[in-house]
mmCIF file of C-alpha atoms in Angstrom:
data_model
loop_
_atom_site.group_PDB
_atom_site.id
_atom_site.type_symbol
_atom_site.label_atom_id
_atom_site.label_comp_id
_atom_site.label_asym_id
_atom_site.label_seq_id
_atom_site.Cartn_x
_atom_site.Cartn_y
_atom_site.Cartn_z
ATOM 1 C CA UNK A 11 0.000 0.000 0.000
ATOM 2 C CA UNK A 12 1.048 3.644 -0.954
ATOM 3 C CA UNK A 13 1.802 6.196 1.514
ATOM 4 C CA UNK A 14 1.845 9.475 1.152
ATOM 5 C CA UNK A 15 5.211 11.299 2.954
ATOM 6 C CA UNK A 16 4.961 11.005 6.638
ATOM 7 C CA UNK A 17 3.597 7.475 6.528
ATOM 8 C CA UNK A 18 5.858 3.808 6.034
ATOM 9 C CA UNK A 19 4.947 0.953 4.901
ATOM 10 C CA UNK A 20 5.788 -2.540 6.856
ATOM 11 C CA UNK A 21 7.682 -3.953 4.569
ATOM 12 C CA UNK A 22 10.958 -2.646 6.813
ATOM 13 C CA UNK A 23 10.565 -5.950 9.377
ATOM 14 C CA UNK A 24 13.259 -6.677 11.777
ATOM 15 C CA UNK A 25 12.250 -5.523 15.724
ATOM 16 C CA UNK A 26 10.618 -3.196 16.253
ATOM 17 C CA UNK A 27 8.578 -2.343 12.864
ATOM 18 C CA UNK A 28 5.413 -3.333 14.064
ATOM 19 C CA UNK A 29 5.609 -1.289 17.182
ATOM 20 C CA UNK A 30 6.816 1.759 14.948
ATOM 21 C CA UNK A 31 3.744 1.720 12.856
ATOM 22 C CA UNK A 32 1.364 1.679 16.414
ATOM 23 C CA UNK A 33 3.532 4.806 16.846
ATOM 24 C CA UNK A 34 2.880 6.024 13.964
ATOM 25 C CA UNK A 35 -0.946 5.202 13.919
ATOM 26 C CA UNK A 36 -1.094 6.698 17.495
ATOM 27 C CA UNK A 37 0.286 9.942 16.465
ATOM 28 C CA UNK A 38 -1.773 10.464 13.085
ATOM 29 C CA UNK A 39 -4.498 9.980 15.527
ATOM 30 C CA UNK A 40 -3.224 12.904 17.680
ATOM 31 C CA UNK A 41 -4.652 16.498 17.284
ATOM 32 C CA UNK A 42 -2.103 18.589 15.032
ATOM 33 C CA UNK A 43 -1.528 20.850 17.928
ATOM 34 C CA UNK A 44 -0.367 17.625 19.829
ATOM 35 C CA UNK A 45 1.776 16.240 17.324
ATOM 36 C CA UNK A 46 5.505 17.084 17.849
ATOM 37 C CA UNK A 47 5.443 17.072 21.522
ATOM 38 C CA UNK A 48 4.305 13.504 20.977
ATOM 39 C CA UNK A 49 6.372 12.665 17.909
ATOM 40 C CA UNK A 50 9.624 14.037 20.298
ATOM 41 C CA UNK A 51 8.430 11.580 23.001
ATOM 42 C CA UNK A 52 8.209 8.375 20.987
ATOM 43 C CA UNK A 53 11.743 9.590 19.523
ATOM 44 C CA UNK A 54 13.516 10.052 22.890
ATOM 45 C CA UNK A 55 11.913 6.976 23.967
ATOM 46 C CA UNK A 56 13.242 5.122 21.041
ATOM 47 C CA UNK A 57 16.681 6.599 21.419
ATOM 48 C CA UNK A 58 16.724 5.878 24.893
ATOM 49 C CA UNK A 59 16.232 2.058 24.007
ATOM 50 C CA UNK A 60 18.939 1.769 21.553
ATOM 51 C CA UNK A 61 16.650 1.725 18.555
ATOM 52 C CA UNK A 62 18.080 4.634 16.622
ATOM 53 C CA UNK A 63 16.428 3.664 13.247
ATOM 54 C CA UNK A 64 12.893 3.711 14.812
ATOM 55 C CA UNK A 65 13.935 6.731 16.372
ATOM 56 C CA UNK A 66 14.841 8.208 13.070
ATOM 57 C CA UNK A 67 11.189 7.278 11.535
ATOM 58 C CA UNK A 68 9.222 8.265 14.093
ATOM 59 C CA UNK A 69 11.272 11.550 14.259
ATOM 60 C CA UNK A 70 10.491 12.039 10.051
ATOM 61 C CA UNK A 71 6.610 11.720 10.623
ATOM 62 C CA UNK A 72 5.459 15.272 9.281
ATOM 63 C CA UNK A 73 2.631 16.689 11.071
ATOM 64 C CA UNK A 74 -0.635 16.883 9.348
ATOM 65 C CA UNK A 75 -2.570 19.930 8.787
ATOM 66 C CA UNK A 76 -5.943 19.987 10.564
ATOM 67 C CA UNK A 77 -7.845 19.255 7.439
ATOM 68 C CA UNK A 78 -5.783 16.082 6.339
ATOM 69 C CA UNK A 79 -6.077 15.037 10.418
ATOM 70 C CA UNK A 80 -9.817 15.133 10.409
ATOM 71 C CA UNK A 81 -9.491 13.007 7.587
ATOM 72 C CA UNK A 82 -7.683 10.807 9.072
ATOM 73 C CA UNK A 83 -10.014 10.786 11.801
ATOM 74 C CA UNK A 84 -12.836 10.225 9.922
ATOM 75 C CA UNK A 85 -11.029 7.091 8.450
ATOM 76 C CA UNK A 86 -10.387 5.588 11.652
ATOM 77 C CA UNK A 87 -13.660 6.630 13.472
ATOM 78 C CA UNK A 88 -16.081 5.338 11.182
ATOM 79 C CA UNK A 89 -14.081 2.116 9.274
ATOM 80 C CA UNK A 90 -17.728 0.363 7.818
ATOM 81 C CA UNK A 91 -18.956 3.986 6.323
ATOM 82 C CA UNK A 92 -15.603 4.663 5.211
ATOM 83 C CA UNK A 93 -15.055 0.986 3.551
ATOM 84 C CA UNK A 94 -18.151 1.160 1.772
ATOM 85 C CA UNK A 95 -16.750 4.913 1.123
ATOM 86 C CA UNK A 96 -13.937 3.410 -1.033
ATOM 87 C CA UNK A 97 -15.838 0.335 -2.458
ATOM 88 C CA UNK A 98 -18.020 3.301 -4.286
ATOM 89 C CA UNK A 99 -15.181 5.113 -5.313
ATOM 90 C CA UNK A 100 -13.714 2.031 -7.164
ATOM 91 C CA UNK A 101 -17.363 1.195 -8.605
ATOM 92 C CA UNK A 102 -17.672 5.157 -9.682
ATOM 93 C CA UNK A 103 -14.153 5.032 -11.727
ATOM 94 C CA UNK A 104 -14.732 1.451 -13.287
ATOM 95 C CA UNK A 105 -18.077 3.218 -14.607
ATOM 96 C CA UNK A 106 -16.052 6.499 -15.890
ATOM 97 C CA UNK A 107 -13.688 3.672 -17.372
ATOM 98 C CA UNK A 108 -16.333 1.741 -19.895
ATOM 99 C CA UNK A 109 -18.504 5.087 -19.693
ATOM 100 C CA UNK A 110 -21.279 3.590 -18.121
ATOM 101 C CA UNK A 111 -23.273 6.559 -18.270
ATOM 102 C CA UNK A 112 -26.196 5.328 -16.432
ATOM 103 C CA UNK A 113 -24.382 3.317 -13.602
ATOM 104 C CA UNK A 114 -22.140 6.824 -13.954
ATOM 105 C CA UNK A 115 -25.690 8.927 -12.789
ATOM 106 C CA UNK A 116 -26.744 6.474 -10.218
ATOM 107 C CA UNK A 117 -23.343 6.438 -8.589
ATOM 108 C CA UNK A 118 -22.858 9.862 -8.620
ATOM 109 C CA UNK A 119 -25.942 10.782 -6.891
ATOM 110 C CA UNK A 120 -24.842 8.505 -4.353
ATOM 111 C CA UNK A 121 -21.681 10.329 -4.152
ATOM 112 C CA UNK A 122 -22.856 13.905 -3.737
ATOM 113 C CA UNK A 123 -24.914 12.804 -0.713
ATOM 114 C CA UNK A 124 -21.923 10.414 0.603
ATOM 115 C CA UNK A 125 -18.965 13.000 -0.077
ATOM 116 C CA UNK A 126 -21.011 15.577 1.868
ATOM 117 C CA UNK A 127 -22.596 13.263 4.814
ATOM 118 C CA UNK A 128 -19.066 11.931 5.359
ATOM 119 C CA UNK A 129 -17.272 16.079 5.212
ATOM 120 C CA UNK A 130 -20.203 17.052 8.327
ATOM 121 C CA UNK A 131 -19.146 13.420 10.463
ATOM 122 C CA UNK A 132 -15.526 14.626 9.984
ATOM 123 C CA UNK A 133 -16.279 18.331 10.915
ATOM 124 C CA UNK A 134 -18.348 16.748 14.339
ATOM 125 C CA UNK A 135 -15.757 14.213 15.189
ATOM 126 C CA UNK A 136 -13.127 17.321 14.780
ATOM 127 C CA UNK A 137 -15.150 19.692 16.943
ATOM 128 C CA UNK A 138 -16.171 16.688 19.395
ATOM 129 C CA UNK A 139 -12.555 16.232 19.998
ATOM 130 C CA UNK A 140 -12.184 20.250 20.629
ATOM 131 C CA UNK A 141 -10.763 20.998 17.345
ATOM 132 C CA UNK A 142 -13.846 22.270 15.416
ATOM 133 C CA UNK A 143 -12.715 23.098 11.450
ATOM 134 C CA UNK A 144 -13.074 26.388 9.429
ATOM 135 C CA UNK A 145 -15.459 26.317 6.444
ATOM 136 C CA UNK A 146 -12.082 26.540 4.317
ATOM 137 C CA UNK A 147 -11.195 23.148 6.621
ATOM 138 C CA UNK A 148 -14.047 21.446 5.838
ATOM 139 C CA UNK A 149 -13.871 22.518 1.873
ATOM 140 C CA UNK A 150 -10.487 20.471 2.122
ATOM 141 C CA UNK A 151 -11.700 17.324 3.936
ATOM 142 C CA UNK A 152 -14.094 17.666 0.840
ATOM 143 C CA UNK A 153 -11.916 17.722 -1.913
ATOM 144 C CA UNK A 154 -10.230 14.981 0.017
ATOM 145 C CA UNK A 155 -12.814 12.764 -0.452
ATOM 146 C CA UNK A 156 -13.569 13.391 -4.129
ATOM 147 C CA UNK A 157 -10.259 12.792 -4.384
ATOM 148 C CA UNK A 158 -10.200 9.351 -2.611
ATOM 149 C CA UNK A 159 -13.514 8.327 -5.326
ATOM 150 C CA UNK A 160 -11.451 9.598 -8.358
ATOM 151 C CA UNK A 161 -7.452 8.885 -7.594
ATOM 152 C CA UNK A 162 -7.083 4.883 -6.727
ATOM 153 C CA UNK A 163 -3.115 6.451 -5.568
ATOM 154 C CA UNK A 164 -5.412 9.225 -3.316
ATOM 155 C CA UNK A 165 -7.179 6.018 -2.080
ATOM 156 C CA UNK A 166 -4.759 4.123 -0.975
ATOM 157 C CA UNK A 167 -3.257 7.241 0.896
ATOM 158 C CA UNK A 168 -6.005 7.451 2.726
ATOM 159 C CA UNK A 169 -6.596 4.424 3.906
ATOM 160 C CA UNK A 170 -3.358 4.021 5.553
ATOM 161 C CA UNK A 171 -4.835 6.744 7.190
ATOM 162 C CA UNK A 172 -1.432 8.806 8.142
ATOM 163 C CA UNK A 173 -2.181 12.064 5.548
ATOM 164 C CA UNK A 174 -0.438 15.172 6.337
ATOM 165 C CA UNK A 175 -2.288 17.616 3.758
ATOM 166 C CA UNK A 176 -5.475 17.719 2.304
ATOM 167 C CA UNK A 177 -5.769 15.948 -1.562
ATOM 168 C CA UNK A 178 -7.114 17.415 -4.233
ATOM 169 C CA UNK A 179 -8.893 15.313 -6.830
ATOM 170 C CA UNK A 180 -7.803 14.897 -10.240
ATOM 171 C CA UNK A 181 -9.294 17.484 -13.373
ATOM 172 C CA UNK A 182 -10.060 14.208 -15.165
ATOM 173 C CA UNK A 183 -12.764 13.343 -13.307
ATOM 174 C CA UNK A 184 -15.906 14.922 -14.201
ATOM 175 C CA UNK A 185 -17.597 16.300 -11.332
ATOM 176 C CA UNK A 186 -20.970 16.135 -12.696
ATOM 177 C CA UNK A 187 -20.763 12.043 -12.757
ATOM 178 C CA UNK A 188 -21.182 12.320 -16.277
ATOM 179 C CA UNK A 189 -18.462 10.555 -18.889
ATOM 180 C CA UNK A 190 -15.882 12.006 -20.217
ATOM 181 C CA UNK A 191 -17.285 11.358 -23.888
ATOM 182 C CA UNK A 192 -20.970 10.906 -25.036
ATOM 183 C CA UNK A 193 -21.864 6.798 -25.884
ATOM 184 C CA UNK A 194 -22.119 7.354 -29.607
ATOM 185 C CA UNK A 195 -26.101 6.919 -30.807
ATOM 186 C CA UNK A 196 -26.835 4.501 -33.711
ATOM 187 C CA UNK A 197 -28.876 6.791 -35.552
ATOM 188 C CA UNK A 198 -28.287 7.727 -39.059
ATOM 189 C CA UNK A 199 -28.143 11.766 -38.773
ATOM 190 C CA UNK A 200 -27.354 13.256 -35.317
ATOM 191 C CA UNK A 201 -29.989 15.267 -34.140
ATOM 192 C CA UNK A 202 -29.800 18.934 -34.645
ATOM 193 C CA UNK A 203 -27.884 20.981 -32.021
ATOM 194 C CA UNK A 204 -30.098 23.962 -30.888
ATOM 195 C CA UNK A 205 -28.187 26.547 -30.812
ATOM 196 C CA UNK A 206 -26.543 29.029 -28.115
ATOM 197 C CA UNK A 207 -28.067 32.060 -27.570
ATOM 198 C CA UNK A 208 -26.534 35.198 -26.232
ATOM 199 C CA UNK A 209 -27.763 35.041 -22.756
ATOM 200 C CA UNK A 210 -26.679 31.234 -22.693
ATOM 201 C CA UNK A 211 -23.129 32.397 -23.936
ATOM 202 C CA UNK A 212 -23.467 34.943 -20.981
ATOM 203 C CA UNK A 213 -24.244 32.548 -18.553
ATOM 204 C CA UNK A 214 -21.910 29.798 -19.305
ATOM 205 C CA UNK A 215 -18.906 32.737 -19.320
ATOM 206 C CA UNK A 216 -20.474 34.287 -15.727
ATOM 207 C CA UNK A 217 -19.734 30.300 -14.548
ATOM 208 C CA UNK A 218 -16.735 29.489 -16.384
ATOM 209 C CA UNK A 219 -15.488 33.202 -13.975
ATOM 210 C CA UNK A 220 -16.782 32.038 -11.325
ATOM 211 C CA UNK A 221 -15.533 28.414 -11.483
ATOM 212 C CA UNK A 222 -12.303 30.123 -12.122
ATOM 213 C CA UNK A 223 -12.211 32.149 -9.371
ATOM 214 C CA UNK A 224 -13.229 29.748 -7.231
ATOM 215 C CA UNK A 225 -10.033 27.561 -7.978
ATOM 216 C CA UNK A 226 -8.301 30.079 -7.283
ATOM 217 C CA UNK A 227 -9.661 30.920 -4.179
ATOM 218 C CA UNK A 228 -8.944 26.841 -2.819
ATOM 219 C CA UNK A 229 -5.728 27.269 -4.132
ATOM 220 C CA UNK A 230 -4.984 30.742 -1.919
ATOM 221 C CA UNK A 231 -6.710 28.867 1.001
ATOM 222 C CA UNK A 232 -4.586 25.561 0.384
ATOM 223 C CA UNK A 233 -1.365 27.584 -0.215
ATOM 224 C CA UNK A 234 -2.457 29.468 3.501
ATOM 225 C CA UNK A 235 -2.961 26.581 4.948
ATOM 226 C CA UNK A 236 0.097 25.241 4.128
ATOM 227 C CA UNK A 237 2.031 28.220 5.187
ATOM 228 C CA UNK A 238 0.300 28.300 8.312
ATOM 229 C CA UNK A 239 1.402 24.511 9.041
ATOM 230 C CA UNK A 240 4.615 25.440 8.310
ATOM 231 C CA UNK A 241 5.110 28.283 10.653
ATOM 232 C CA UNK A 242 2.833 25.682 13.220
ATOM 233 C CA UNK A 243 6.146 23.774 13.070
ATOM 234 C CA UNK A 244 8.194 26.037 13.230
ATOM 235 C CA UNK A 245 6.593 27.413 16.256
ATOM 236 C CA UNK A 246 6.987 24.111 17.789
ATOM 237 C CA UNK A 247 10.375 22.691 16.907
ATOM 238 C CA UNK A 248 11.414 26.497 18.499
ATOM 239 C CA UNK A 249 9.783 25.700 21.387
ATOM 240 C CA UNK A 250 11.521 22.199 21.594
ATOM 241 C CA UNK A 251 14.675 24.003 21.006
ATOM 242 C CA UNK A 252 14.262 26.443 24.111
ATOM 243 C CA UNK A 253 13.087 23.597 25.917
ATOM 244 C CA UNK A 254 16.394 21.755 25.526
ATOM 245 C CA UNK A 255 18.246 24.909 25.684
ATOM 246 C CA UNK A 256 16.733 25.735 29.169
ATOM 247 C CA UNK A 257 17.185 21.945 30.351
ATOM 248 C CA UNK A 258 20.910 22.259 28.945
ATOM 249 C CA UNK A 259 21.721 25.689 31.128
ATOM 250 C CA UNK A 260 19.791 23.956 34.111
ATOM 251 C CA UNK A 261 22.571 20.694 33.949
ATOM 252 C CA UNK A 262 25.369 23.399 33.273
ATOM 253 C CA UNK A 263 24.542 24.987 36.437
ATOM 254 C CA UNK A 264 24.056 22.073 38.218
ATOM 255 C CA UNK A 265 27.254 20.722 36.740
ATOM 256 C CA UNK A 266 29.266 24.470 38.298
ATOM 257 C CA UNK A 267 27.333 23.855 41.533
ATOM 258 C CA UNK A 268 28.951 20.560 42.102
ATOM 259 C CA UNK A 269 32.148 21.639 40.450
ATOM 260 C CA UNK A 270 32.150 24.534 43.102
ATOM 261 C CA UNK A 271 31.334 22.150 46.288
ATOM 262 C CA UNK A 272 33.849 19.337 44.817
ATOM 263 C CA UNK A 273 36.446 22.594 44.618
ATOM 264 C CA UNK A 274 35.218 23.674 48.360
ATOM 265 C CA UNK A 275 35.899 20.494 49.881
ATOM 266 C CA UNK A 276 39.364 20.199 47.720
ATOM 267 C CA UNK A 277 40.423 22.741 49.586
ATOM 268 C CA UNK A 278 39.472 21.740 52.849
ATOM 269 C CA UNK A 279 40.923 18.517 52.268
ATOM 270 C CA UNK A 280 44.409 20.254 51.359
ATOM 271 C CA UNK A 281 44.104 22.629 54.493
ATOM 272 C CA UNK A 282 43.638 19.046 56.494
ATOM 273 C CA UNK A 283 46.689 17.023 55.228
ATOM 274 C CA UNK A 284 48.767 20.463 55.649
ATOM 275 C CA UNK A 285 47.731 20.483 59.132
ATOM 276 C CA UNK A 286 48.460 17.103 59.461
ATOM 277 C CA UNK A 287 51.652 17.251 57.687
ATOM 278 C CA UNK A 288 52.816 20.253 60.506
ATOM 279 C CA UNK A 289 51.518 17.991 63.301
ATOM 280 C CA UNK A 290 53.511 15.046 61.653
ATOM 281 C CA UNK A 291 56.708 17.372 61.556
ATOM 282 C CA UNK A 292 56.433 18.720 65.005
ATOM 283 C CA UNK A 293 55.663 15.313 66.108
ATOM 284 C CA UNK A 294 59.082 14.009 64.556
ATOM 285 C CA UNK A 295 61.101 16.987 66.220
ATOM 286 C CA UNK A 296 59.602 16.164 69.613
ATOM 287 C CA UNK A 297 60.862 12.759 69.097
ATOM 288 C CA UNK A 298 64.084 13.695 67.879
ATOM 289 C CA UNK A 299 64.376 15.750 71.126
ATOM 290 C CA UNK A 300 63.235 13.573 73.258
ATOM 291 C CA UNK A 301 65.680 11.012 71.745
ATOM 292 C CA UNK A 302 68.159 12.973 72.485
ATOM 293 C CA UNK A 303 67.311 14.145 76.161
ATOM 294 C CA UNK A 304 66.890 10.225 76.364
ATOM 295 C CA UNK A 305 70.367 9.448 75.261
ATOM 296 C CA UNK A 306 71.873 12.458 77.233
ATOM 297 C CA UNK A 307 69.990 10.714 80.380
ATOM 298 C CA UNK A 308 71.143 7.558 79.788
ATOM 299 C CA UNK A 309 74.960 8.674 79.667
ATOM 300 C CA UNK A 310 74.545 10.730 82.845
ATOM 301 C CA UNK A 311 73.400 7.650 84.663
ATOM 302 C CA UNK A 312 76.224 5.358 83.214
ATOM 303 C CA UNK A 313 78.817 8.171 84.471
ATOM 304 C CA UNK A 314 76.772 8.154 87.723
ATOM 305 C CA UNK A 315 77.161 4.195 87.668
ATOM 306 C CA UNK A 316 80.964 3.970 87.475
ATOM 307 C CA UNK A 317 81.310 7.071 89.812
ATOM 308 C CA UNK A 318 79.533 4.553 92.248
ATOM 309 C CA UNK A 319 81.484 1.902 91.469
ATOM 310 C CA UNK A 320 84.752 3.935 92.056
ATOM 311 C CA UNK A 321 83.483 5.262 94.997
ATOM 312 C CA UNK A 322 82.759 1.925 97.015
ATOM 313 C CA UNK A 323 86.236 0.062 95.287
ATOM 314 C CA UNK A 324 88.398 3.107 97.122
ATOM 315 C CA UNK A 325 86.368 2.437 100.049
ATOM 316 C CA UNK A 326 86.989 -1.250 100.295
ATOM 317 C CA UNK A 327 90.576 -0.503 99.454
ATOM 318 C CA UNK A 328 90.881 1.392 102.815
ATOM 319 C CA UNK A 329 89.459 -1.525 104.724
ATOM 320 C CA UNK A 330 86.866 -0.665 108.019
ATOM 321 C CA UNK A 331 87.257 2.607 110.192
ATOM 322 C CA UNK A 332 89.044 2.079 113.436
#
């Protein structure tokens, strides 16, 4: 199946595909003003699990203007209208094919009422969700649908249900429901054409302006649109930048705060081992002194010893008083 740009297929595989395209479905589902908040989620998310490649998709989904999400809405609220939606849109362009101009009538009535009871369920489903659309909105969810009945590609896009603009159907098909060409009569001289007065030339000019004018005027209103959308994203991915601007200051300061307490205690740590490193010296000149008042000490007694010894030898030497 055919997606339009913001949409995959599933032909990818390997882990992880199916549980990109939930992400995906999820997301198409969620209101434009929604989206990239979202989208960024399911990215980090991804990144954050190692799965840089769903990352990377998710990341690429465009968001959808509101037009092409109610839509998509519509698609996924009501899948039994909508199926029977598309069934008549291959039914209407087989008839424009063989130029079934009767089956071409039929179907097209049915189309006119379909096309606009399916535009108002998309406008109430948009406004029930607190989204309501503008008349230009709704014009688009419109021309959407004709779209999907004449453009099997347009089809397809649709009911993968991940659009991200509004489509516009193809000149080819005749909006009237009636073929392209007149089935040729077996008759053996065509009737004769009646012919065009003034006030019919008038008329059919007055339309031809107006029709005119009126393509221009969904152009403008598509080409506003899609400006808008653009500067909608913009608006948001600058938002996600300050956000991860303001979270990157908030770390930085963080990051000086500890920096500046790591310093602090540096410094009472040095302060410490210098303090200890006096006491240690101090310490070791005590000892050195008191080594030496020990060894001083210990001399004096030895002298003291062998005065002793002297002393009693002379003493015996002299023998006992008289």
């Amino acid at each position: 199946m055919r997606r339009e740009s913001g949409g995959h297929d599933r032909t990818s595989g390997g882990p992880g595909a199916a549980s990109v395209e939930s992400v995906l479905d999820e997301l198409y589902a969620t209101p434009p003003s929604e989206f990239v908040s979202r989208r960024e989620e399911h990215a980090a998310a991804a990144r954050t699990a190692g799965r840089k490649e769903d990352a990377r998709r998710v990341h690429a989904a465009r968001r959808p203007t509101l037009a092409a999400w109610a839509a998509n809405l519509l698609r996924r609220s009501r899948p039994e209208e909508t199926g029977r939606f598309l069934e008549l849109g291959r039914a209407l362009r087989e008839a424009h094919r063989t130029l079934d101009a009767v089956g071409l009538r039929e179907l097209s009535d049915q189309r006119r009422r379909i096309v606009s009871a399916l535009s108002r369920q998309a406008a109430r489903l948009a406004g029930e969700a607190g989204h309501p659309l503008s008349e230009a909105a709704r014009r688009e969810v419109e021309a959407t649908l004709r779209a999907v009945l004449a453009d099997p590609d347009a089809a397809d896009r649709w009911a993968g249900g991940h659009l991200t603009v509004s489509l516009t159907p193809p000149s080819a098909f005749p909006p009237d429901g009636a073929p392209a060409e007149p089935t040729p009569r077996e008759s053996p001289s065509p009737p004769e054409t009646p012919r065009a007065t003034p006030v019919d030339r008038t008329k059919d000019e007055l339309a031809e302006r107006r029709r005119r004018r009126q393509e221009e005027l969904d152009r403008a209103e598509q080409a506003a649109e899609r400006t808008a959308r653009l500067l909608r994203d913009a608006r948001a991915e600058r938002a996600d930048a300050d956000a991860s601007l303001l979270r990157a200051k908030e770390e930085h300061d963080r990051a000086r705060a500890e920096l500046s307490a790591a310093e602090h205690q540096l410094r009472q740590a040095r302060e410490g081992l210098d303090r200890a490193e006096r006491g240690r010296r101090d310490a070791e000149e005590r000892g050195r002194t008191a080594a030496d008042a020990l060894t001083r000490a210990e001399r004096a007694a030895r002298e003291a010893a062998r005065q002793v010894d002297r002393s009693a030898s002379r003493v015996r030497r002299c023998g006992p008083s008289d």
